[in-house]
Amino acid sequence: MSENGVTESEPRGNNTVPRSRLAEYAEMTVPAGDAAPESEAAAASEDPEAEARRQRFTELLDVFRETPVLVPLGDGPGPDGERGLLTADWNGVRFILAFSDGQALARYARARGEFHREWVYQTILGARLLDVAVPAAGVPCGVALDCADGPDGVVFPPVLGVVPDEVAVDREQGDGL
């Protein structure tokens, strides 16, 4: 994978098409056999490590959907003129920043050098973030949980199986994408 988030290109005739990280995330979220051609599903099910990663992600997603998280308010207005949720844009995708508890939010504040300011936040159920806030963003959007915690943080990308189908970036090309 290169520094700009694009993996090696896949050959398609004489042209090459770069693969994005979102494609990799999408593949991780779809259980082997779902929406994949038979040959791809067979290859995926033969890789126990990939299947184990998919299973762990699915379990983590289920727990996240049932868990209330802290979501700081940003400085800009939201859709109703009130302060919107704190977000960060990365490679053309917006991520709502969420934190599992006050300590995780404090680590984020310290990493930003803003530990001493007041952080106003809302407590929102993970499912509500994914099912309501993500579609309301109006742009490709996912959720980043505990983003200051390095490998212990989790990204819930805007892909099928994570966010509503109509806002997933990997939905069928014929649906207007």
Coordinates of C-alpha atoms in Angstrom, one line a residue:
M1 CA 0.0 0.0 0.0
S2 CA 1.3 3.4 -0.8
E3 CA 1.4 6.5 1.4
N4 CA -1.7 8.0 -0.4
G5 CA -3.9 5.1 0.6
V6 CA -3.9 3.4 -2.8
T7 CA -2.8 -0.2 -3.1
E8 CA -1.1 -1.6 -6.1
S9 CA -3.1 -1.4 -9.2
E10 CA -5.1 -4.4 -10.5
P11 CA -4.6 -5.1 -14.2
R12 CA -7.7 -4.6 -16.4
G13 CA -6.7 -5.2 -20.0
N14 CA -4.0 -2.6 -20.9
N15 CA -5.2 -0.2 -18.2
T16 CA -4.7 -0.3 -14.4
V17 CA -7.3 0.7 -11.9
P18 CA -6.1 1.8 -8.4
R19 CA -7.7 0.1 -5.4
S20 CA -8.7 2.3 -2.5
R21 CA -8.5 1.5 1.2
L22 CA -12.3 1.8 1.2
A23 CA -12.4 -1.3 -1.1
E24 CA -10.3 -3.2 1.4
Y25 CA -12.6 -2.1 4.2
A26 CA -15.6 -3.2 2.2
E27 CA -14.1 -6.6 1.6
M28 CA -13.5 -7.0 5.3
T29 CA -17.1 -6.2 6.2
V30 CA -18.8 -8.6 3.8
P31 CA -18.9 -12.2 5.1
A32 CA -17.4 -14.7 2.6
G33 CA -20.0 -15.7 0.1
D34 CA -22.1 -12.6 0.4
A35 CA -22.1 -10.4 -2.7
A36 CA -18.9 -12.0 -4.0
P37 CA -18.6 -14.0 -7.1
E38 CA -18.2 -17.7 -6.3
S39 CA -14.5 -17.9 -7.1
E40 CA -13.8 -14.9 -4.8
A41 CA -16.0 -16.4 -2.0
A42 CA -14.2 -19.7 -2.3
A43 CA -10.8 -18.0 -2.1
A44 CA -11.9 -15.9 0.9
S45 CA -13.4 -18.9 2.8
E46 CA -10.1 -20.8 2.3
D47 CA -8.2 -18.0 4.1
P48 CA -9.0 -18.6 7.8
E49 CA -7.1 -15.5 8.9
A50 CA -9.3 -13.3 6.6
E51 CA -12.4 -15.0 7.8
A52 CA -11.4 -14.5 11.4
R53 CA -10.8 -10.8 10.8
R54 CA -14.2 -10.5 9.2
Q55 CA -15.8 -12.2 12.2
R56 CA -14.0 -10.0 14.7
F57 CA -15.1 -6.9 12.8
T58 CA -18.7 -8.1 12.7
E59 CA -18.7 -8.7 16.4
L60 CA -17.1 -5.3 17.1
L61 CA -19.7 -3.6 14.8
D62 CA -22.5 -5.4 16.7
V63 CA -21.2 -4.2 20.1
F64 CA -20.6 -0.7 18.7
R65 CA -24.2 -0.5 17.5
E66 CA -25.5 -1.3 21.0
T67 CA -23.2 1.0 22.9
P68 CA -23.6 4.7 23.8
V69 CA -20.5 6.7 22.9
L70 CA -19.3 10.2 23.5
V71 CA -19.4 12.5 20.4
P72 CA -17.9 16.0 20.8
L73 CA -19.6 18.9 19.2
G74 CA -17.6 20.7 16.5
D75 CA -17.4 24.5 16.0
G76 CA -19.5 24.6 12.8
P77 CA -23.3 24.5 12.6
G78 CA -25.1 21.3 12.0
P79 CA -28.1 20.9 9.7
D80 CA -30.5 22.6 12.1
G81 CA -28.2 25.6 12.8
E82 CA -27.0 24.0 16.1
R83 CA -23.4 22.9 16.6
G84 CA -22.7 19.9 14.5
L85 CA -20.8 16.8 15.5
L86 CA -17.0 16.8 15.5
T87 CA -15.7 15.4 12.2
A88 CA -12.5 14.9 10.4
D89 CA -12.1 14.5 6.6
W90 CA -9.6 12.0 5.2
N91 CA -9.1 11.1 1.6
G92 CA -12.5 12.4 0.6
V93 CA -14.4 10.7 3.4
R94 CA -15.8 12.4 6.4
F95 CA -15.6 10.6 9.8
I96 CA -17.6 11.4 12.8
L97 CA -15.3 11.2 15.8
A98 CA -16.7 9.1 18.7
F99 CA -15.1 8.0 22.0
S100 CA -15.9 5.0 24.1
D101 CA -15.5 6.9 27.4
G102 CA -14.2 10.1 29.0
Q103 CA -10.6 8.8 29.2
A104 CA -10.5 8.2 25.4
L105 CA -11.8 11.7 24.7
A106 CA -9.2 13.1 27.1
R107 CA -6.4 11.2 25.2
Y108 CA -7.7 12.8 22.0
A109 CA -7.7 16.3 23.6
R110 CA -4.2 15.8 24.9
A111 CA -3.0 14.6 21.5
R112 CA -4.4 17.8 19.9
G113 CA -2.8 20.0 22.6
E114 CA -6.3 21.0 23.7
F115 CA -6.5 19.2 27.0
H116 CA -7.4 22.2 29.1
R117 CA -10.3 23.5 27.1
E118 CA -13.9 22.4 27.8
W119 CA -15.2 19.6 25.4
V120 CA -18.9 19.7 24.9
Y121 CA -20.2 16.3 23.8
Q122 CA -23.4 14.3 23.3
T123 CA -23.9 10.7 24.3
I124 CA -25.2 8.9 21.2
L125 CA -26.0 5.2 20.6
G126 CA -23.6 3.7 18.0
A127 CA -26.5 2.5 15.9
R128 CA -27.9 6.1 15.8
L129 CA -24.6 7.4 14.5
L130 CA -24.4 4.9 11.7
D131 CA -28.1 4.9 10.8
V132 CA -29.0 8.6 11.2
A133 CA -26.0 10.8 11.5
V134 CA -24.0 9.2 8.7
P135 CA -26.8 9.6 6.1
A136 CA -27.4 13.2 7.3
A137 CA -23.8 14.2 6.5
G138 CA -24.6 14.4 2.8
V139 CA -21.2 13.2 1.8
P140 CA -19.4 9.8 2.2
C141 CA -19.2 9.4 6.0
G142 CA -18.2 6.9 8.5
V143 CA -17.3 6.8 12.2
A144 CA -13.9 6.8 13.8
L145 CA -14.0 5.4 17.4
D146 CA -11.2 6.3 19.8
C147 CA -9.0 7.8 17.0
A148 CA -6.2 8.8 19.4
D149 CA -5.6 5.3 20.5
G150 CA -3.6 4.1 17.6
P151 CA -4.2 0.4 16.8
D152 CA -6.9 0.2 19.5
G153 CA -9.0 2.7 17.6
V154 CA -11.6 1.4 15.1
V155 CA -12.9 2.8 11.8
F156 CA -16.4 2.1 10.7
P157 CA -16.2 3.0 7.0
P158 CA -19.2 4.0 4.8
V159 CA -19.6 0.6 3.2
L160 CA -22.4 -2.0 2.8
G161 CA -23.0 -3.8 6.0
V162 CA -21.8 -0.9 8.2
V163 CA -23.9 2.1 7.1
P164 CA -27.4 2.2 5.4
D165 CA -27.1 0.8 1.8
E166 CA -28.2 4.1 0.2
V167 CA -25.1 5.9 1.5
A168 CA -22.6 3.1 1.2
V169 CA -19.7 4.0 -1.2
D170 CA -19.5 0.4 -2.5
R171 CA -23.1 0.0 -3.5
E172 CA -23.9 -1.0 -7.1
Q173 CA -22.5 1.4 -9.7
G174 CA -26.0 1.5 -11.3
D175 CA -27.5 3.2 -8.2
G176 CA -26.1 6.6 -9.2
L177 CA -22.6 6.4 -7.8

